[in-house]
mmCIF file of C-alpha atoms in Angstrom:
data_model
loop_
_atom_site.group_PDB
_atom_site.id
_atom_site.type_symbol
_atom_site.label_atom_id
_atom_site.label_comp_id
_atom_site.label_asym_id
_atom_site.label_seq_id
_atom_site.Cartn_x
_atom_site.Cartn_y
_atom_site.Cartn_z
ATOM 1 C CA MET A 1 -69.722 215.356 -93.704
ATOM 2 C CA ILE A 2 -68.947 216.539 -97.232
ATOM 3 C CA LEU A 3 -65.601 215.373 -98.627
ATOM 4 C CA PRO A 4 -63.424 216.776 -101.417
ATOM 5 C CA CYS A 5 -63.228 214.783 -104.616
ATOM 6 C CA SER A 6 -60.124 212.631 -105.122
ATOM 7 C CA VAL A 7 -59.914 209.646 -107.475
ATOM 8 C CA GLN A 8 -57.062 207.167 -107.076
ATOM 9 C CA THR A 9 -57.149 203.794 -108.780
ATOM 10 C CA ASN A 10 -55.240 200.536 -108.873
ATOM 11 C CA MET A 11 -53.729 199.130 -112.053
ATOM 12 C CA GLN A 12 -57.127 197.849 -113.216
ATOM 13 C CA GLY A 13 -58.764 201.259 -112.893
ATOM 14 C CA GLU A 14 -60.673 200.274 -109.742
ATOM 15 C CA GLU A 15 -60.990 203.143 -107.314
ATOM 16 C CA LEU A 16 -58.996 202.586 -104.127
ATOM 17 C CA ARG A 17 -60.775 205.080 -101.901
ATOM 18 C CA LYS A 18 -63.119 203.637 -99.301
ATOM 19 C CA HIS A 19 -66.497 205.334 -99.414
ATOM 20 C CA GLY A 20 -67.853 205.856 -95.936
ATOM 21 C CA THR A 21 -67.213 203.355 -93.153
ATOM 22 C CA ARG A 22 -68.004 199.706 -92.492
ATOM 23 C CA LEU A 23 -70.887 200.791 -90.264
ATOM 24 C CA PHE A 24 -72.185 203.424 -92.711
ATOM 25 C CA PRO A 25 -70.850 202.873 -96.261
ATOM 26 C CA VAL A 26 -71.985 206.178 -97.743
ATOM 27 C CA ALA A 27 -69.865 209.177 -98.723
ATOM 28 C CA CYS A 28 -70.817 212.574 -100.174
ATOM 29 C CA TYR A 29 -68.326 214.442 -102.350
ATOM 30 C CA LEU A 30 -67.956 217.988 -103.615
ATOM 31 C CA ASP A 31 -66.433 217.934 -107.114
ATOM 32 C CA LEU A 32 -65.140 221.213 -108.539
ATOM 33 C CA LEU A 33 -64.146 221.067 -112.191
ATOM 34 C CA PRO A 34 -61.857 221.629 -113.971
ATOM 35 C CA GLY A 35 -59.668 221.442 -110.853
ATOM 36 C CA ASP A 36 -60.851 218.025 -109.638
ATOM 37 C CA GLU A 37 -59.969 215.493 -112.298
ATOM 38 C CA ILE A 38 -62.406 212.579 -112.576
ATOM 39 C CA ALA A 39 -60.494 210.183 -114.816
ATOM 40 C CA TRP A 40 -61.762 206.808 -116.058
ATOM 41 C CA HIS A 41 -62.371 204.555 -113.069
ATOM 42 C CA TRP A 42 -64.886 202.099 -111.636
ATOM 43 C CA HIS A 43 -66.044 200.912 -108.226
ATOM 44 C CA ASN A 44 -68.371 198.302 -106.780
ATOM 45 C CA GLU A 45 -70.526 200.980 -105.184
ATOM 46 C CA LEU A 46 -73.391 202.881 -106.816
ATOM 47 C CA GLU A 47 -73.126 206.607 -107.482
ATOM 48 C CA LEU A 48 -75.532 209.513 -107.870
ATOM 49 C CA GLY A 49 -74.536 213.009 -108.926
ATOM 50 C CA LEU A 50 -76.228 216.408 -109.240
ATOM 51 C CA ILE A 51 -74.841 219.311 -111.287
ATOM 52 C CA VAL A 52 -75.200 222.393 -109.095
ATOM 53 C CA ASN A 53 -73.787 224.936 -111.535
ATOM 54 C CA GLY A 54 -72.004 224.965 -114.867
ATOM 55 C CA SER A 55 -71.958 221.961 -117.153
ATOM 56 C CA VAL A 56 -69.930 218.770 -117.444
ATOM 57 C CA VAL A 57 -69.446 215.925 -119.892
ATOM 58 C CA VAL A 58 -70.208 212.648 -118.113
ATOM 59 C CA GLU A 59 -69.016 209.453 -119.771
ATOM 60 C CA THR A 60 -70.355 206.016 -118.880
ATOM 61 C CA GLY A 61 -68.821 203.328 -121.002
ATOM 62 C CA SER A 62 -69.294 204.296 -124.644
ATOM 63 C CA ASP A 63 -71.978 206.875 -123.854
ATOM 64 C CA SER A 64 -71.076 210.519 -123.410
ATOM 65 C CA ARG A 65 -73.363 213.431 -122.635
ATOM 66 C CA ARG A 66 -73.058 217.045 -121.617
ATOM 67 C CA ILE A 67 -75.336 217.759 -118.666
ATOM 68 C CA TYR A 68 -76.217 221.062 -117.076
ATOM 69 C CA ALA A 69 -77.100 222.631 -113.736
ATOM 70 C CA GLY A 70 -80.189 220.989 -112.272
ATOM 71 C CA GLU A 71 -79.526 217.701 -114.066
ATOM 72 C CA GLY A 72 -77.702 214.653 -112.760
ATOM 73 C CA PHE A 73 -76.572 211.098 -113.300
ATOM 74 C CA PHE A 74 -76.591 207.588 -111.879
ATOM 75 C CA ILE A 75 -73.581 205.265 -112.294
ATOM 76 C CA ASN A 76 -74.177 201.564 -111.801
ATOM 77 C CA SER A 77 -71.853 199.141 -110.019
ATOM 78 C CA ASN A 78 -68.547 198.240 -111.759
ATOM 79 C CA ILE A 79 -69.146 200.631 -114.672
ATOM 80 C CA LEU A 80 -66.200 202.538 -116.093
ATOM 81 C CA HIS A 81 -66.960 206.251 -115.987
ATOM 82 C CA ALA A 82 -65.346 209.670 -116.111
ATOM 83 C CA ALA A 83 -66.261 213.358 -116.053
ATOM 84 C CA VAL A 84 -64.567 216.303 -117.719
ATOM 85 C CA SER A 85 -65.368 219.994 -117.747
ATOM 86 C CA SER A 86 -66.914 221.086 -121.027
ATOM 87 C CA ASP A 87 -64.954 223.818 -122.807
ATOM 88 C CA GLY A 88 -63.067 224.537 -119.593
ATOM 89 C CA ASP A 89 -66.255 225.672 -117.818
ATOM 90 C CA THR A 90 -66.344 225.740 -114.046
ATOM 91 C CA CYS A 91 -68.692 223.091 -112.715
ATOM 92 C CA GLU A 92 -69.817 222.075 -109.227
ATOM 93 C CA ILE A 93 -71.058 218.529 -108.698
ATOM 94 C CA HIS A 94 -72.645 217.054 -105.567
ATOM 95 C CA SER A 95 -72.223 213.281 -105.617
ATOM 96 C CA VAL A 96 -72.901 210.384 -103.288
ATOM 97 C CA VAL A 97 -71.179 206.999 -103.558
ATOM 98 C CA PHE A 98 -72.767 204.202 -101.554
ATOM 99 C CA HIS A 99 -72.427 200.476 -101.050
ATOM 100 C CA PRO A 100 -75.668 198.521 -101.675
ATOM 101 C CA ARG A 101 -75.720 197.299 -98.088
ATOM 102 C CA ALA A 102 -76.372 200.911 -97.025
ATOM 103 C CA VAL A 103 -79.853 200.258 -98.411
ATOM 104 C CA SER A 104 -80.380 196.497 -98.073
ATOM 105 C CA GLY A 105 -78.253 195.791 -94.991
ATOM 106 C CA SER A 106 -77.470 192.281 -96.306
ATOM 107 C CA THR A 107 -78.059 190.047 -99.317
ATOM 108 C CA ASP A 108 -80.589 187.686 -97.755
ATOM 109 C CA ASN A 109 -83.669 189.895 -97.863
ATOM 110 C CA ILE A 110 -86.287 191.119 -100.330
ATOM 111 C CA ILE A 111 -84.697 194.580 -100.719
ATOM 112 C CA TRP A 112 -81.516 193.078 -102.147
ATOM 113 C CA GLN A 113 -83.177 190.340 -104.206
ATOM 114 C CA LYS A 114 -86.022 192.407 -105.699
ATOM 115 C CA TYR A 115 -84.486 195.851 -106.172
ATOM 116 C CA LEU A 116 -80.699 196.018 -105.891
ATOM 117 C CA LYS A 117 -79.478 192.744 -107.392
ATOM 118 C CA PRO A 118 -81.454 193.023 -110.671
ATOM 119 C CA LEU A 119 -80.362 196.661 -111.074
ATOM 120 C CA MET A 120 -76.675 196.019 -110.397
ATOM 121 C CA GLU A 121 -76.540 192.976 -112.671
ATOM 122 C CA ASN A 122 -78.389 194.643 -115.542
ATOM 123 C CA GLN A 123 -75.805 195.007 -118.331
ATOM 124 C CA ALA A 124 -78.306 197.141 -120.256
ATOM 125 C CA CYS A 125 -78.167 199.733 -117.476
ATOM 126 C CA PRO A 126 -74.681 201.228 -117.057
ATOM 127 C CA GLY A 127 -76.407 204.289 -115.665
ATOM 128 C CA PHE A 128 -78.928 207.056 -116.236
ATOM 129 C CA TYR A 129 -78.754 210.707 -117.151
ATOM 130 C CA LEU A 130 -81.294 212.419 -114.946
ATOM 131 C CA THR A 131 -83.389 215.449 -115.863
ATOM 132 C CA PRO A 132 -86.003 217.314 -113.795
ATOM 133 C CA ASP A 133 -88.264 217.219 -116.871
ATOM 134 C CA VAL A 134 -89.040 213.536 -116.206
ATOM 135 C CA VAL A 135 -91.147 213.049 -113.076
ATOM 136 C CA TRP A 136 -89.407 209.958 -111.642
ATOM 137 C CA GLN A 137 -85.955 211.337 -112.464
ATOM 138 C CA LYS A 138 -86.761 214.612 -110.690
ATOM 139 C CA GLN A 139 -87.733 212.541 -107.651
ATOM 140 C CA VAL A 140 -84.292 210.875 -107.725
ATOM 141 C CA LEU A 141 -82.596 214.285 -107.979
ATOM 142 C CA ASP A 142 -84.712 215.539 -105.070
ATOM 143 C CA CYS A 143 -83.595 212.532 -103.014
ATOM 144 C CA LEU A 144 -79.991 213.435 -103.697
ATOM 145 C CA GLY A 145 -80.588 217.055 -102.716
ATOM 146 C CA PHE A 146 -82.254 216.084 -99.427
ATOM 147 C CA LEU A 147 -79.593 213.568 -98.425
ATOM 148 C CA TRP A 148 -76.844 216.046 -99.313
ATOM 149 C CA GLN A 149 -78.334 218.555 -96.870
ATOM 150 C CA SER A 150 -78.455 215.884 -94.174
ATOM 151 C CA ALA A 151 -74.828 214.922 -94.821
ATOM 152 C CA ALA A 152 -73.720 218.568 -94.687
ATOM 153 C CA GLN A 153 -75.608 219.451 -91.481
ATOM 154 C CA GLU A 154 -75.542 216.054 -89.732
ATOM 155 C CA PRO A 155 -78.587 216.580 -87.489
ATOM 156 C CA PHE A 156 -79.587 213.808 -85.097
ATOM 157 C CA GLY A 157 -80.779 210.852 -87.163
ATOM 158 C CA PHE A 158 -79.112 212.022 -90.366
ATOM 159 C CA GLU A 159 -77.941 208.480 -91.170
ATOM 160 C CA ILE A 160 -81.555 207.290 -91.174
ATOM 161 C CA ARG A 161 -82.617 210.189 -93.379
ATOM 162 C CA ILE A 162 -79.822 209.452 -95.862
ATOM 163 C CA ARG A 163 -80.704 205.763 -95.941
ATOM 164 C CA ASN A 164 -84.371 206.616 -96.539
ATOM 165 C CA GLU A 165 -83.528 208.900 -99.462
ATOM 166 C CA LEU A 166 -81.185 206.307 -100.983
ATOM 167 C CA SER A 167 -83.867 203.634 -100.619
ATOM 168 C CA THR A 168 -86.397 205.801 -102.459
ATOM 169 C CA ALA A 169 -83.865 206.559 -105.205
ATOM 170 C CA VAL A 170 -82.973 202.871 -105.641
ATOM 171 C CA ALA A 171 -86.654 201.925 -105.904
ATOM 172 C CA LEU A 172 -87.181 204.521 -108.651
ATOM 173 C CA LEU A 173 -84.058 203.445 -110.551
ATOM 174 C CA SER A 174 -84.956 199.782 -110.257
ATOM 175 C CA GLU A 175 -88.514 200.370 -111.441
ATOM 176 C CA ASN A 176 -87.352 202.281 -114.522
ATOM 177 C CA GLN A 177 -84.314 200.243 -115.551
ATOM 178 C CA PRO A 178 -84.227 199.035 -119.172
ATOM 179 C CA VAL A 179 -84.818 195.408 -120.060
ATOM 180 C CA VAL A 180 -81.547 193.524 -120.530
ATOM 181 C CA SER A 181 -80.852 191.979 -123.927
ATOM 182 C CA LYS A 182 -79.484 188.464 -123.468
ATOM 183 C CA LYS A 183 -77.827 188.686 -126.886
ATOM 184 C CA SER A 184 -75.721 191.692 -125.934
ATOM 185 C CA PHE A 185 -75.030 190.571 -122.365
ATOM 186 C CA GLY A 186 -72.120 188.240 -123.171
ATOM 187 C CA LYS A 187 -70.467 190.648 -125.591
ATOM 188 C CA ALA A 188 -70.667 193.590 -123.199
ATOM 189 C CA GLN A 189 -69.289 191.451 -120.374
ATOM 190 C CA ARG A 190 -66.365 190.315 -122.542
ATOM 191 C CA ASP A 191 -65.579 193.856 -123.711
ATOM 192 C CA ASN A 192 -65.711 195.133 -120.144
ATOM 193 C CA ALA A 193 -63.197 192.509 -119.002
ATOM 194 C CA ARG A 194 -60.921 193.244 -121.947
ATOM 195 C CA ILE A 195 -60.910 197.000 -121.484
ATOM 196 C CA LYS A 196 -59.948 196.653 -117.839
ATOM 197 C CA GLU A 197 -57.000 194.439 -118.830
ATOM 198 C CA MET A 198 -55.850 196.931 -121.449
ATOM 199 C CA LEU A 199 -56.235 199.923 -119.137
ATOM 200 C CA SER A 200 -54.160 198.024 -116.599
ATOM 201 C CA PHE A 201 -51.454 197.440 -119.210
ATOM 202 C CA ILE A 202 -51.383 201.107 -120.209
ATOM 203 C CA GLN A 203 -51.172 202.276 -116.611
ATOM 204 C CA ALA A 204 -48.269 199.922 -115.955
ATOM 205 C CA ASN A 205 -46.355 200.932 -119.094
ATOM 206 C CA TYR A 206 -47.351 204.510 -119.926
ATOM 207 C CA ASP A 207 -43.794 205.718 -119.365
ATOM 208 C CA ARG A 208 -42.437 203.884 -122.401
ATOM 209 C CA GLU A 209 -43.242 203.952 -126.093
ATOM 210 C CA LEU A 210 -46.439 202.015 -126.800
ATOM 211 C CA THR A 211 -48.237 201.049 -129.987
ATOM 212 C CA ILE A 212 -51.780 199.835 -130.514
ATOM 213 C CA GLU A 213 -50.331 196.371 -131.101
ATOM 214 C CA ASP A 214 -48.614 196.490 -127.701
ATOM 215 C CA ILE A 215 -51.890 197.409 -125.998
ATOM 216 C CA ALA A 216 -53.824 194.744 -127.915
ATOM 217 C CA SER A 217 -51.307 192.100 -126.846
ATOM 218 C CA ALA A 218 -52.464 192.529 -123.223
ATOM 219 C CA CYS A 219 -55.618 190.636 -124.240
ATOM 220 C CA ALA A 220 -54.159 188.633 -127.126
ATOM 221 C CA ILE A 221 -56.408 190.381 -129.644
ATOM 222 C CA SER A 222 -55.773 192.176 -132.936
ATOM 223 C CA ALA A 223 -55.145 195.896 -133.243
ATOM 224 C CA SER A 224 -58.485 196.382 -134.987
ATOM 225 C CA GLU A 225 -60.323 194.491 -132.232
ATOM 226 C CA CYS A 226 -58.477 196.587 -129.651
ATOM 227 C CA ILE A 227 -59.693 199.790 -131.319
ATOM 228 C CA ARG A 228 -63.256 198.434 -131.549
ATOM 229 C CA CYS A 229 -63.231 197.471 -127.879
ATOM 230 C CA PHE A 230 -62.066 200.926 -126.791
ATOM 231 C CA ARG A 231 -64.719 202.561 -128.957
ATOM 232 C CA ALA A 232 -67.455 200.252 -127.677
ATOM 233 C CA THR A 233 -66.636 200.605 -123.982
ATOM 234 C CA ILE A 234 -65.187 204.067 -123.314
ATOM 235 C CA ASN A 235 -65.795 205.821 -126.644
ATOM 236 C CA THR A 236 -62.188 206.700 -127.383
ATOM 237 C CA THR A 237 -59.143 205.186 -129.056
ATOM 238 C CA PRO A 238 -56.255 203.373 -127.326
ATOM 239 C CA ILE A 239 -53.792 206.129 -128.276
ATOM 240 C CA ALA A 240 -56.132 208.920 -127.153
ATOM 241 C CA TYR A 241 -56.588 207.219 -123.778
ATOM 242 C CA LEU A 242 -52.815 206.705 -123.481
ATOM 243 C CA LYS A 243 -52.201 210.400 -124.138
ATOM 244 C CA SER A 244 -54.883 211.424 -121.643
ATOM 245 C CA TYR A 245 -53.510 209.120 -118.941
ATOM 246 C CA ARG A 246 -49.959 210.401 -119.491
ATOM 247 C CA LEU A 247 -51.131 213.984 -119.084
ATOM 248 C CA GLN A 248 -53.026 213.096 -115.890
ATOM 249 C CA GLN A 249 -49.919 211.507 -114.419
ATOM 250 C CA ALA A 250 -47.840 214.519 -115.424
ATOM 251 C CA ALA A 251 -50.304 216.832 -113.677
ATOM 252 C CA ILE A 252 -50.044 214.769 -110.498
ATOM 253 C CA LYS A 253 -46.239 214.851 -110.606
ATOM 254 C CA LEU A 254 -46.239 218.609 -111.192
ATOM 255 C CA GLN A 255 -48.209 219.031 -107.978
ATOM 256 C CA LEU A 256 -46.477 216.441 -105.812
ATOM 257 C CA THR A 257 -42.815 216.624 -106.882
ATOM 258 C CA THR A 258 -40.143 219.230 -107.512
ATOM 259 C CA ASP A 259 -38.744 217.385 -110.541
ATOM 260 C CA LYS A 260 -37.882 219.425 -113.602
ATOM 261 C CA ILE A 261 -40.727 219.676 -116.087
ATOM 262 C CA SER A 262 -38.596 218.050 -118.768
ATOM 263 C CA VAL A 263 -37.925 215.107 -116.450
ATOM 264 C CA ILE A 264 -41.642 214.762 -115.674
ATOM 265 C CA ALA A 265 -42.506 214.870 -119.372
ATOM 266 C CA GLU A 266 -40.029 212.107 -120.191
ATOM 267 C CA SER A 267 -41.133 209.993 -117.223
ATOM 268 C CA CYS A 268 -44.698 210.153 -118.563
ATOM 269 C CA GLY A 269 -43.777 208.976 -122.039
ATOM 270 C CA PHE A 270 -43.387 212.345 -123.803
ATOM 271 C CA GLN A 271 -40.168 212.483 -125.794
ATOM 272 C CA GLU A 272 -40.618 216.017 -127.156
ATOM 273 C CA MET A 273 -40.971 218.867 -124.659
ATOM 274 C CA SER A 274 -42.754 221.145 -127.140
ATOM 275 C CA TYR A 275 -45.394 218.499 -127.847
ATOM 276 C CA PHE A 276 -45.878 217.865 -124.121
ATOM 277 C CA ALA A 277 -46.350 221.576 -123.366
ATOM 278 C CA ARG A 278 -48.810 221.993 -126.235
ATOM 279 C CA ALA A 279 -50.823 218.897 -125.326
ATOM 280 C CA PHE A 280 -50.880 219.872 -121.635
ATOM 281 C CA LYS A 281 -52.212 223.355 -122.387
ATOM 282 C CA GLU A 282 -54.937 221.943 -124.645
ATOM 283 C CA VAL A 283 -56.273 219.896 -121.731
ATOM 284 C CA TYR A 284 -55.563 222.045 -118.668
ATOM 285 C CA GLY A 285 -55.762 225.510 -120.198
ATOM 286 C CA CYS A 286 -52.319 226.552 -118.988
ATOM 287 C CA THR A 287 -48.666 225.620 -119.348
ATOM 288 C CA PRO A 288 -47.097 222.962 -117.086
ATOM 289 C CA SER A 289 -45.179 225.647 -115.180
ATOM 290 C CA GLU A 290 -48.339 227.716 -114.658
ATOM 291 C CA TYR A 291 -50.166 224.612 -113.469
ATOM 292 C CA ARG A 292 -47.399 223.902 -110.957
ATOM 293 C CA ILE A 293 -47.661 227.331 -109.334
ATOM 294 C CA GLY A 294 -51.446 227.086 -109.196
ATOM 295 C CA LYS A 295 -52.570 229.530 -111.829
#
């Protein structure tokens, strides 16, 4: 079964959606951008994605890259990531999100200990951008294409076929993962913990006036360290993320409520209606009222 994309997170940015079932923890998603917003989030599961048409900017931590049809990506466990349409282009993404036990079954066997555990704990490997020009990466993309077909058609034994393709993909990713630098491990781990705390603070307080100092106080760090941490982990500034999150929440409220647009703007931290309308159009390509009626 192919599912529509929908990202909902808790206050720490962790995705709330359960991917697959307890018996088969694998889920395939159809992402259509710019309609399906893939905001900054993270999950314990691993993720593979293939760009079917168009192009998209995929962001994993501080790294950002525009990838095109035929290319793809791998997102490691617990890594903050997001995807946005590039220049408003239409983009179709086929993605699969899977728990490691879909491959290893448990944590007391060689599959987990030799292949999955080292990959998932490798701080030097937040993910991969995959291109068909590299032999092993093309093999990973082929695995994703084959398992997607099985998920869409669900022939007898499709669960086994999907598990086989995921196992092959994991082996290739594990074999080609970069060597972790012990020097950078502690710093990256600290920054990752800090950014999650600050994202949590922003998401709990986006409706009121916030300064960089307010955001930094969530981790008891300086404003300059706050800015550095945002740059190092998600390649943006605290204020830029705050603005983006406010606009995302406004878009959700425009779709799910009948509140006046001015009320929605104020509830999302925008004090000036003209600024809200201008900022909204820059991101979504239409006015708030046009967005509400589904232009």
